[in-house]
Amino acid sequence: MYFASDNSGPVLPQVMDALAKANTGFSMAYGNDAIMSEVRQTIRDIFEAPEAAVYLVATGTAANSLALATLGQPWQTVFCSSVAHIHMDECNAPEFYSGGAKLTLVGQNDKMTANELRAAIEGEETRGVHGPQRGPVSITQVTEFGTVYTLEELIALCDVAKSYDLPVHLDGARFTNAMMALGCTPAELTWKAGVDAVSFGGTKNGCMGVEAVIFFDPKTAWEFELRRKRGAHLFSKHRFLSAQMQGYLSDNAWKEAAAKANANAAHLAGGLRQIDGAAFMYPPQANMMFVALPRATHKRLFAAGAAYHLWSGSLEGDDPDEMLEARLVCDWSVTLDDINAFLDLAKG
Amino acid sequence: MYFASDNSGPVLPQVMDALAKANTGFSMAYGNDAIMSEVRQTIRDIFEAPEAAVYLVATGTAANSLALATLGQPWQTVFCSSVAHIHMDECNAPEFYSGGAKLTLVGQNDKMTANELRAAIEGEETRGVHGPQRGPVSITQVTEFGTVYTLEELIALCDVAKSYDLPVHLDGARFTNAMMALGCTPAELTWKAGVDAVSFGGTKNGCMGVEAVIFFDPKTAWEFELRRKRGAHLFSKHRFLSAQMQGYLSDNAWKEAAAKANANAAHLAGGLRQIDGAAFMYPPQANMMFVALPRATHKRLFAAGAAYHLWSGSLEGDDPDEMLEARLVCDWSVTLDDINAFLDLAKG
Amino acid sequence: MYFASDNSGPVLPQVMDALAKANTGFSMAYGNDAIMSEVRQTIRDIFEAPEAAVYLVATGTAANSLALATLGQPWQTVFCSSVAHIHMDECNAPEFYSGGAKLTLVGQNDKMTANELRAAIEGEETRGVHGPQRGPVSITQVTEFGTVYTLEELIALCDVAKSYDLPVHLDGARFTNAMMALGCTPAELTWKAGVDAVSFGGTKNGCMGVEAVIFFDPKTAWEFELRRKRGAHLFSKHRFLSAQMQGYLSDNAWKEAAAKANANAAHLAGGLRQIDGAAFMYPPQANMMFVALPRATHKRLFAAGAAYHLWSGSLEGDDPDEMLEARLVCDWSVTLDDINAFLDLAKG
Amino acid sequence: MYFASDNSGPVLPQVMDALAKANTGFSMAYGNDAIMSEVRQTIRDIFEAPEAAVYLVATGTAANSLALATLGQPWQTVFCSSVAHIHMDECNAPEFYSGGAKLTLVGQNDKMTANELRAAIEGEETRGVHGPQRGPVSITQVTEFGTVYTLEELIALCDVAKSYDLPVHLDGARFTNAMMALGCTPAELTWKAGVDAVSFGGTKNGCMGVEAVIFFDPKTAWEFELRRKRGAHLFSKHRFLSAQMQGYLSDNAWKEAAAKANANAAHLAGGLRQIDGAAFMYPPQANMMFVALPRATHKRLFAAGAAYHLWSGSLEGDDPDEMLEARLVCDWSVTLDDINAFLDLAKG
């Protein structure tokens, strides 16, 4: 009963197989391997972006930080949600990689709205050189609260950014979960909506540790390569990043894993909805949910070995009925048996 | 006939097996996995350093840069050889991670001497706040030219550093090759000689992409953890870094791989020595050598599919007898057949 | 009728005299001048801090950024008001000097409250290495909206910081204006309240360009000196910074200038209060105020040559009665005639 | 008898007068003052560069660091002499402002030669993303050893830089001394030779603390303004920087001060040449010289109150005849009486 995160589950068999298959003889280092050439083409095909610059790094934070540093300048501010991973969970990596840029927090919720974004942008740079300059907009899709921007919402945000000539970055650590939830194409979720660069996540969806960074306009590609190298994120045995992505994108493995994770979450959410008093902070739309349950329920679950994060409150406390929020995440590997066991316990 | 680098060969079967074995169920993320606990203990045992702080990252540049940033300050200068990897091949990563420290180049050769190091240290910081302050000493072992510091040489360098209260970092991308060449223990090659932190390489010796950073005095451990995270080098699915190191250190795999690589290089060097005119820039002492061969020989080798780097000169040129230097590197996976085939071609 | 800022008025005669007097012969460079020795002692005496480390720089942004970088770490977040100068008006200088630290904005108003500060601190660093670590608290006194923290309020903020072992920085660009408004001593306004380092402003109160940075615990002094030098803020002809501060602190010039500026502002505010509909955003407590006046009044004032910043809204607009906020600042040099002329115009 | 530096002498009367004259009433802050408009035009006229972007900062290190950061990128290396002020005397400020660029040291002497520069450039960037990329060339004129590049030498260096498309920065802390020594125009010493940006020093030649940074191609002007602001080098009471430069450039004050300083040095050097055994490290060509004198002579000079830096060796030592090098610098304010007194003592 492991719902703590989709960053701690196993690796897809297709990815393990690709790694094993890649492990023969010598290969050009530093991204010049043949598998990378294949992966680059596959990603360009999938995204309908024949000119796109495509790079691989091993962590989501590297993907986000390097992409934002490439899109922006150190004297700028990046616009992002107040709960954005780049703000909350990267220990100032975007500030570090950008050379000291600022993050301007937009809104209070899972999603930024176009109006909030416009207001935030308007709030900056009215002071010449004195204030931070307006910089990239970064959007997380799936959001940190498990919701999914509709294409209309995404386009509206991009339109605001474009009206100020600001580049748009998409933090797609759970890109495929969002795509499957929306039933759209990769292109629709990115450049067709106005996204300039995307962190296309693999790690949370069944890879070992690989994320693609895709620039739809390749003009800053060389800068990204230098930033990646001096950030120590260029792998010598790069073929093993390439192979992960190769396996991930083969045979629809990526789509099926995300679909499975989303279905697992839907099943879990469906069960939780039938529990008296269980309240969702946000509608679960992909593979993650935040739900309030009574303290007594949490105690029962943890005692039985369930693993997940308590999002608010503490198990300590006298009132067994007090509602405490849980974050529950499903990856592709969670079993229905586990979900059902969890639900049985939750129902008491 | 692949002698281009030891960063492009295959992964040891023990490492692949450990990865496969690690791929079951869920595991704590970000270094809290059980395998890491085991690996930490193994490394402490191997290094006879029960208090050491042990971390894993995926690239050698990350290991070096993060270690040096932790040991030093941005207003300092790092003392290293003029051919040091941290100077030549990391695209300013040490400068980036340190926040703008300088590198002071010591000597002109593969190895720094104690006298050169002392002179370089004396040459800095005679100007109060005006000049860069003296910072860490970084020593590469195996050197970038394939030679190995003797323990006496290493101790002499550390003694100089200590006499100025400067910390010592060892860039051990080829640590085990050096250790096997010297027939010494890990402790003798590090803290017993005066080394404060080591980048203990795995990648070049049969791993997929993992390096340990070991601080023998764990007092700066917390800072390293924060630097690693904000550098985007903390893996969520960390167990797959741990597993690589676990497999690498199991059953003497690491020692055998290095011994094999060294033996391969010795065989290659022995054969080359019998070629008229073949001249070694430096005595090959581990798994890498730099040797001058006639242009005609190089042409013959490349035409036959040999892969290696021409270190000086160019294949273009009229004189078939002009001597051009080659860098030849052997990893554990090079076969005697390949070496012999190469030698046969070289002999003409 | 110049009320645009206290950073654009003339220099006190005592400061000009001290500069002229200092301009004889040679003097030790880089802060080793005799005048600096005198100034250091004067400041230690004034602040009742015989051990304090005292440094001079030429701009308030340098004072703030260097002080905060010395007190904190790049992976931390600085807690400050959402309207703090360090956030709004320094073009990411604190982020730059700190090497990429973050700023966490506390509250929505001129002043942070102790409760808001505690909540903000509690909101950070619950995630191990993932989130930014808690760093220095920076308090602006006089606030950016012209109000003054009472000693009780200041102590309460420092107490919160201390309860988390966080250092406290005071941005005292208008330090003396606050001190005169409160009728307290420099020590009461700083270390007795719990402040660890203060930017003790001179520029806005009659100097040409000089700010002292004072660390009450001198243990990080050496680091500050290196940061100042590598930030290019160490003056060779330092005696001319020293002389400014010498003149400023002589004969109570600093106190009298601030008292005069505050009195000017009080006179201006008193007159404005008698105008129908004039509304103050915050109670003016030192030498700066924010007041809403009808558009027609602004037009009349600007047409007559008054200089000040419109803080909200725009002169363009049809409705002559719409209220637009003005920022009005008095320095020591503003004349009563000018204030009265302004008030006459404002009254219509 | 003060020959320690030209950074510790008095300020020219024309500069003091301009400061006093500027100290009336209010003035626009942050470089928008009327005096700056005048100064900008004067500089454009003097340099025959009607489009040039002109900025003022208060220190030479700020001028150099901000100029180089604007011309280059953090993953590049700056080519400069091994004795360059930016390398030896700025406590890593160029590395800090550039975000971690490297400095590649060219040659061993006061001047770089075109051949040395070409060799150094050729030595970098043969490794794709692995090595530092080639960046700006920085030339110091007057050199740190008191010699002056001829226009031919300067053009040759710029030509080399241009052949690699590298921008050229001139560190002109003693610009006017060089110009007067060469008898050339500002344009000939800069853009006509191929210089892209110059730090046009005022401080060492009679100002209080002001340097102009001039970009002959203004395309990066906006970036410099942002870098200056976030570096905390934009003065609010900017008119007092402007006024210094205004006074400095008025009535040929700048030229006369430099001519006087050079003449002082020539007189000093002429006298020293007549001393048996006095040996110059480099031919003194502007206002600074390095000369070897016997220990006994140094003792006599210091005992009599002469102030200068011993460049090599130590006063401690038994041998009264051992030659120790002195650095002797003259500014405009040194008197012939002082020089003659010094020479008399030196002659013994």
PDB file of N, CA and C in Angstrom, chain D residues 275-335:
ATOM      1  N   ILE D 275      71.888  56.172 -10.384  1.00  0.00           N
ATOM      2  CA  ILE D 275      72.389  55.467  -9.207  1.00  0.00           C
ATOM      3  C   ILE D 275      73.046  54.170  -9.644  1.00  0.00           C
ATOM      4  N   ASP D 276      74.210  53.959  -9.144  1.00  0.00           N
ATOM      5  CA  ASP D 276      74.933  52.734  -9.483  1.00  0.00           C
ATOM      6  C   ASP D 276      74.117  51.503  -9.093  1.00  0.00           C
ATOM      7  N   GLY D 277      73.895  50.644 -10.039  1.00  0.00           N
ATOM      8  CA  GLY D 277      73.257  49.370  -9.720  1.00  0.00           C
ATOM      9  C   GLY D 277      71.742  49.400  -9.735  1.00  0.00           C
ATOM     10  N   ALA D 278      71.144  50.584  -9.763  1.00  0.00           N
ATOM     11  CA  ALA D 278      69.685  50.626  -9.836  1.00  0.00           C
ATOM     12  C   ALA D 278      69.247  50.028 -11.163  1.00  0.00           C
ATOM     13  N   ALA D 279      68.414  48.997 -11.099  1.00  0.00           N
ATOM     14  CA  ALA D 279      68.017  48.307 -12.324  1.00  0.00           C
ATOM     15  C   ALA D 279      66.507  48.310 -12.445  1.00  0.00           C
ATOM     16  N   PHE D 280      66.026  48.673 -13.602  1.00  0.00           N
ATOM     17  CA  PHE D 280      64.585  48.700 -13.833  1.00  0.00           C
ATOM     18  C   PHE D 280      64.116  47.350 -14.371  1.00  0.00           C
ATOM     19  N   MET D 281      63.064  46.818 -13.769  1.00  0.00           N
ATOM     20  CA  MET D 281      62.493  45.571 -14.283  1.00  0.00           C
ATOM     21  C   MET D 281      61.951  45.769 -15.687  1.00  0.00           C
ATOM     22  N   TYR D 282      61.277  46.864 -15.905  1.00  0.00           N
ATOM     23  CA  TYR D 282      60.700  47.213 -17.194  1.00  0.00           C
ATOM     24  C   TYR D 282      60.971  48.693 -17.427  1.00  0.00           C
ATOM     25  N   PRO D 283      61.074  49.102 -18.647  1.00  0.00           N
ATOM     26  CA  PRO D 283      61.292  50.530 -18.896  1.00  0.00           C
ATOM     27  C   PRO D 283      60.082  51.338 -18.407  1.00  0.00           C
ATOM     28  N   PRO D 284      60.300  52.304 -17.534  1.00  0.00           N
ATOM     29  CA  PRO D 284      59.157  53.105 -17.066  1.00  0.00           C
ATOM     30  C   PRO D 284      58.658  53.998 -18.190  1.00  0.00           C
ATOM     31  N   GLN D 285      57.361  53.866 -18.502  1.00  0.00           N
ATOM     32  CA  GLN D 285      56.836  54.593 -19.658  1.00  0.00           C
ATOM     33  C   GLN D 285      55.665  55.503 -19.316  1.00  0.00           C
ATOM     34  N   ALA D 286      55.206  55.416 -18.098  1.00  0.00           N
ATOM     35  CA  ALA D 286      54.088  56.294 -17.736  1.00  0.00           C
ATOM     36  C   ALA D 286      54.370  56.867 -16.338  1.00  0.00           C
ATOM     37  N   ASN D 287      53.588  56.460 -15.348  1.00  0.00           N
ATOM     38  CA  ASN D 287      53.763  57.059 -14.026  1.00  0.00           C
ATOM     39  C   ASN D 287      54.115  56.034 -12.943  1.00  0.00           C
ATOM     40  N   MET D 288      54.630  54.894 -13.371  1.00  0.00           N
ATOM     41  CA  MET D 288      54.904  53.825 -12.416  1.00  0.00           C
ATOM     42  C   MET D 288      56.174  53.109 -12.861  1.00  0.00           C
ATOM     43  N   MET D 289      56.979  52.694 -11.884  1.00  0.00           N
ATOM     44  CA  MET D 289      58.202  51.976 -12.252  1.00  0.00           C
ATOM     45  C   MET D 289      58.533  50.943 -11.190  1.00  0.00           C
ATOM     46  N   PHE D 290      59.282  49.946 -11.621  1.00  0.00           N
ATOM     47  CA  PHE D 290      59.742  48.880 -10.739  1.00  0.00           C
ATOM     48  C   PHE D 290      61.253  48.866 -10.849  1.00  0.00           C
ATOM     49  N   VAL D 291      61.890  49.112  -9.736  1.00  0.00           N
ATOM     50  CA  VAL D 291      63.330  49.307  -9.783  1.00  0.00           C
ATOM     51  C   VAL D 291      63.987  48.561  -8.627  1.00  0.00           C
ATOM     52  N   ALA D 292      65.126  47.959  -8.928  1.00  0.00           N
ATOM     53  CA  ALA D 292      65.850  47.225  -7.891  1.00  0.00           C
ATOM     54  C   ALA D 292      66.905  48.132  -7.264  1.00  0.00           C
ATOM     55  N   LEU D 293      66.897  48.159  -5.962  1.00  0.00           N
ATOM     56  CA  LEU D 293      67.863  48.953  -5.201  1.00  0.00           C
ATOM     57  C   LEU D 293      68.408  48.072  -4.083  1.00  0.00           C
ATOM     58  N   PRO D 294      69.588  48.432  -3.586  1.00  0.00           N
ATOM     59  CA  PRO D 294      70.165  47.622  -2.510  1.00  0.00           C
ATOM     60  C   PRO D 294      69.324  47.720  -1.233  1.00  0.00           C
ATOM     61  N   ARG D 295      69.359  46.647  -0.464  1.00  0.00           N
ATOM     62  CA  ARG D 295      68.618  46.621   0.796  1.00  0.00           C
ATOM     63  C   ARG D 295      68.942  47.833   1.660  1.00  0.00           C
ATOM     64  N   ALA D 296      70.220  48.178   1.693  1.00  0.00           N
ATOM     65  CA  ALA D 296      70.622  49.306   2.535  1.00  0.00           C
ATOM     66  C   ALA D 296      69.936  50.596   2.087  1.00  0.00           C
ATOM     67  N   THR D 297      69.795  50.741   0.805  1.00  0.00           N
ATOM     68  CA  THR D 297      69.115  51.932   0.289  1.00  0.00           C
ATOM     69  C   THR D 297      67.660  51.956   0.719  1.00  0.00           C
ATOM     70  N   HIS D 298      66.995  50.805   0.592  1.00  0.00           N
ATOM     71  CA  HIS D 298      65.593  50.734   1.037  1.00  0.00           C
ATOM     72  C   HIS D 298      65.475  51.089   2.507  1.00  0.00           C
ATOM     73  N   LYS D 299      66.379  50.556   3.292  1.00  0.00           N
ATOM     74  CA  LYS D 299      66.304  50.835   4.735  1.00  0.00           C
ATOM     75  C   LYS D 299      66.421  52.318   5.001  1.00  0.00           C
ATOM     76  N   ARG D 300      67.312  52.917   4.283  1.00  0.00           N
ATOM     77  CA  ARG D 300      67.524  54.350   4.458  1.00  0.00           C
ATOM     78  C   ARG D 300      66.264  55.124   4.047  1.00  0.00           C
ATOM     79  N   LEU D 301      65.684  54.713   2.946  1.00  0.00           N
ATOM     80  CA  LEU D 301      64.501  55.423   2.449  1.00  0.00           C
ATOM     81  C   LEU D 301      63.321  55.272   3.405  1.00  0.00           C
ATOM     82  N   PHE D 302      63.079  54.038   3.815  1.00  0.00           N
ATOM     83  CA  PHE D 302      61.935  53.825   4.720  1.00  0.00           C
ATOM     84  C   PHE D 302      62.154  54.545   6.046  1.00  0.00           C
ATOM     85  N   ALA D 303      63.423  54.500   6.498  1.00  0.00           N
ATOM     86  CA  ALA D 303      63.706  55.166   7.776  1.00  0.00           C
ATOM     87  C   ALA D 303      63.408  56.658   7.688  1.00  0.00           C
ATOM     88  N   ALA D 304      63.581  57.194   6.487  1.00  0.00           N
ATOM     89  CA  ALA D 304      63.342  58.629   6.318  1.00  0.00           C
ATOM     90  C   ALA D 304      61.879  58.943   6.020  1.00  0.00           C
ATOM     91  N   GLY D 305      61.051  57.901   6.007  1.00  0.00           N
ATOM     92  CA  GLY D 305      59.623  58.158   5.843  1.00  0.00           C
ATOM     93  C   GLY D 305      59.101  57.977   4.441  1.00  0.00           C
ATOM     94  N   ALA D 306      59.911  57.511   3.540  1.00  0.00           N
ATOM     95  CA  ALA D 306      59.404  57.259   2.189  1.00  0.00           C
ATOM     96  C   ALA D 306      58.355  56.151   2.241  1.00  0.00           C
ATOM     97  N   ALA D 307      57.348  56.309   1.431  1.00  0.00           N
ATOM     98  CA  ALA D 307      56.269  55.312   1.387  1.00  0.00           C
ATOM     99  C   ALA D 307      56.197  54.718   0.000  1.00  0.00           C
ATOM    100  N   TYR D 308      56.410  53.424  -0.095  1.00  0.00           N
ATOM    101  CA  TYR D 308      56.255  52.703  -1.357  1.00  0.00           C
ATOM    102  C   TYR D 308      56.234  51.209  -1.041  1.00  0.00           C
ATOM    103  N   HIS D 309      55.915  50.422  -2.069  1.00  0.00           N
ATOM    104  CA  HIS D 309      55.821  48.981  -1.846  1.00  0.00           C
ATOM    105  C   HIS D 309      57.113  48.285  -2.256  1.00  0.00           C
ATOM    106  N   LEU D 310      57.586  47.438  -1.384  1.00  0.00           N
ATOM    107  CA  LEU D 310      58.679  46.547  -1.739  1.00  0.00           C
ATOM    108  C   LEU D 310      58.063  45.417  -2.559  1.00  0.00           C
ATOM    109  N   TRP D 311      58.547  45.246  -3.770  1.00  0.00           N
ATOM    110  CA  TRP D 311      57.897  44.301  -4.686  1.00  0.00           C
ATOM    111  C   TRP D 311      58.475  42.901  -4.575  1.00  0.00           C
ATOM    112  N   SER D 312      59.711  42.815  -4.191  1.00  0.00           N
ATOM    113  CA  SER D 312      60.321  41.492  -4.018  1.00  0.00           C
ATOM    114  C   SER D 312      61.250  41.564  -2.824  1.00  0.00           C
ATOM    115  N   GLY D 313      61.407  40.423  -2.202  1.00  0.00           N
ATOM    116  CA  GLY D 313      62.335  40.350  -1.088  1.00  0.00           C
ATOM    117  C   GLY D 313      61.789  41.002   0.167  1.00  0.00           C
ATOM    118  N   SER D 314      62.677  41.163   1.130  1.00  0.00           N
ATOM    119  CA  SER D 314      62.255  41.651   2.432  1.00  0.00           C
ATOM    120  C   SER D 314      63.360  42.510   3.018  1.00  0.00           C
ATOM    121  N   LEU D 315      62.949  43.511   3.764  1.00  0.00           N
ATOM    122  CA  LEU D 315      63.953  44.367   4.414  1.00  0.00           C
ATOM    123  C   LEU D 315      64.814  43.558   5.363  1.00  0.00           C
ATOM    124  N   GLU D 316      64.183  42.550   5.958  1.00  0.00           N
ATOM    125  CA  GLU D 316      64.948  41.669   6.840  1.00  0.00           C
ATOM    126  C   GLU D 316      65.994  40.946   5.994  1.00  0.00           C
ATOM    127  N   GLY D 317      67.172  40.824   6.498  1.00  0.00           N
ATOM    128  CA  GLY D 317      68.218  40.146   5.735  1.00  0.00           C
ATOM    129  C   GLY D 317      69.552  40.802   6.027  1.00  0.00           C
ATOM    130  N   ASP D 318      70.547  40.011   5.974  1.00  0.00           N
ATOM    131  CA  ASP D 318      71.843  40.522   6.407  1.00  0.00           C
ATOM    132  C   ASP D 318      72.567  41.338   5.336  1.00  0.00           C
ATOM    133  N   ASP D 319      72.377  40.905   4.107  1.00  0.00           N
ATOM    134  CA  ASP D 319      73.209  41.469   3.059  1.00  0.00           C
ATOM    135  C   ASP D 319      72.727  42.873   2.664  1.00  0.00           C
ATOM    136  N   PRO D 320      73.475  43.908   2.971  1.00  0.00           N
ATOM    137  CA  PRO D 320      73.033  45.267   2.649  1.00  0.00           C
ATOM    138  C   PRO D 320      73.060  45.540   1.144  1.00  0.00           C
ATOM    139  N   ASP D 321      73.731  44.704   0.405  1.00  0.00           N
ATOM    140  CA  ASP D 321      73.855  44.956  -1.028  1.00  0.00           C
ATOM    141  C   ASP D 321      72.863  44.167  -1.865  1.00  0.00           C
ATOM    142  N   GLU D 322      72.141  43.276  -1.199  1.00  0.00           N
ATOM    143  CA  GLU D 322      71.169  42.494  -1.985  1.00  0.00           C
ATOM    144  C   GLU D 322      70.151  43.443  -2.622  1.00  0.00           C
ATOM    145  N   MET D 323      69.835  43.151  -3.869  1.00  0.00           N
ATOM    146  CA  MET D 323      68.929  44.033  -4.600  1.00  0.00           C
ATOM    147  C   MET D 323      67.477  43.612  -4.354  1.00  0.00           C
ATOM    148  N   LEU D 324      66.677  44.566  -3.952  1.00  0.00           N
ATOM    149  CA  LEU D 324      65.249  44.322  -3.725  1.00  0.00           C
ATOM    150  C   LEU D 324      64.475  45.286  -4.615  1.00  0.00           C
ATOM    151  N   GLU D 325      63.405  44.745  -5.219  1.00  0.00           N
ATOM    152  CA  GLU D 325      62.652  45.607  -6.142  1.00  0.00           C
ATOM    153  C   GLU D 325      61.610  46.446  -5.415  1.00  0.00           C
ATOM    154  N   ALA D 326      61.515  47.674  -5.862  1.00  0.00           N
ATOM    155  CA  ALA D 326      60.498  48.582  -5.333  1.00  0.00           C
ATOM    156  C   ALA D 326      59.508  48.924  -6.431  1.00  0.00           C
ATOM    157  N   ARG D 327      58.242  49.100  -6.046  1.00  0.00           N
ATOM    158  CA  ARG D 327      57.286  49.701  -6.965  1.00  0.00           C
ATOM    159  C   ARG D 327      57.125  51.159  -6.568  1.00  0.00           C
ATOM    160  N   LEU D 328      57.321  52.046  -7.504  1.00  0.00           N
ATOM    161  CA  LEU D 328      57.213  53.483  -7.228  1.00  0.00           C
ATOM    162  C   LEU D 328      56.195  54.091  -8.184  1.00  0.00           C
ATOM    163  N   VAL D 329      55.217  54.748  -7.633  1.00  0.00           N
ATOM    164  CA  VAL D 329      54.157  55.339  -8.449  1.00  0.00           C
ATOM    165  C   VAL D 329      54.071  56.832  -8.143  1.00  0.00           C
ATOM    166  N   CYS D 330      53.921  57.606  -9.187  1.00  0.00           N
ATOM    167  CA  CYS D 330      53.725  59.053  -9.010  1.00  0.00           C
ATOM    168  C   CYS D 330      52.325  59.425  -9.468  1.00  0.00           C
ATOM    169  N   ASP D 331      51.660  60.239  -8.680  1.00  0.00           N
ATOM    170  CA  ASP D 331      50.453  60.845  -9.226  1.00  0.00           C
ATOM    171  C   ASP D 331      50.749  62.310  -9.518  1.00  0.00           C
ATOM    172  N   TRP D 332      49.736  63.024  -9.909  1.00  0.00           N
ATOM    173  CA  TRP D 332      49.906  64.424 -10.310  1.00  0.00           C
ATOM    174  C   TRP D 332      50.372  65.298  -9.145  1.00  0.00           C
ATOM    175  N   SER D 333      50.103  64.852  -7.918  1.00  0.00           N
ATOM    176  CA  SER D 333      50.298  65.750  -6.780  1.00  0.00           C
ATOM    177  C   SER D 333      51.686  65.626  -6.155  1.00  0.00           C
ATOM    178  N   VAL D 334      52.446  64.658  -6.605  1.00  0.00           N
ATOM    179  CA  VAL D 334      53.790  64.514  -6.054  1.00  0.00           C
ATOM    180  C   VAL D 334      54.608  65.760  -6.422  1.00  0.00           C
ATOM    181  N   THR D 335      55.407  66.227  -5.486  1.00  0.00           N
ATOM    182  CA  THR D 335      56.166  67.451  -5.769  1.00  0.00           C
ATOM    183  C   THR D 335      57.598  67.105  -6.186  1.00  0.00           C
TER     184      THR D 335
END
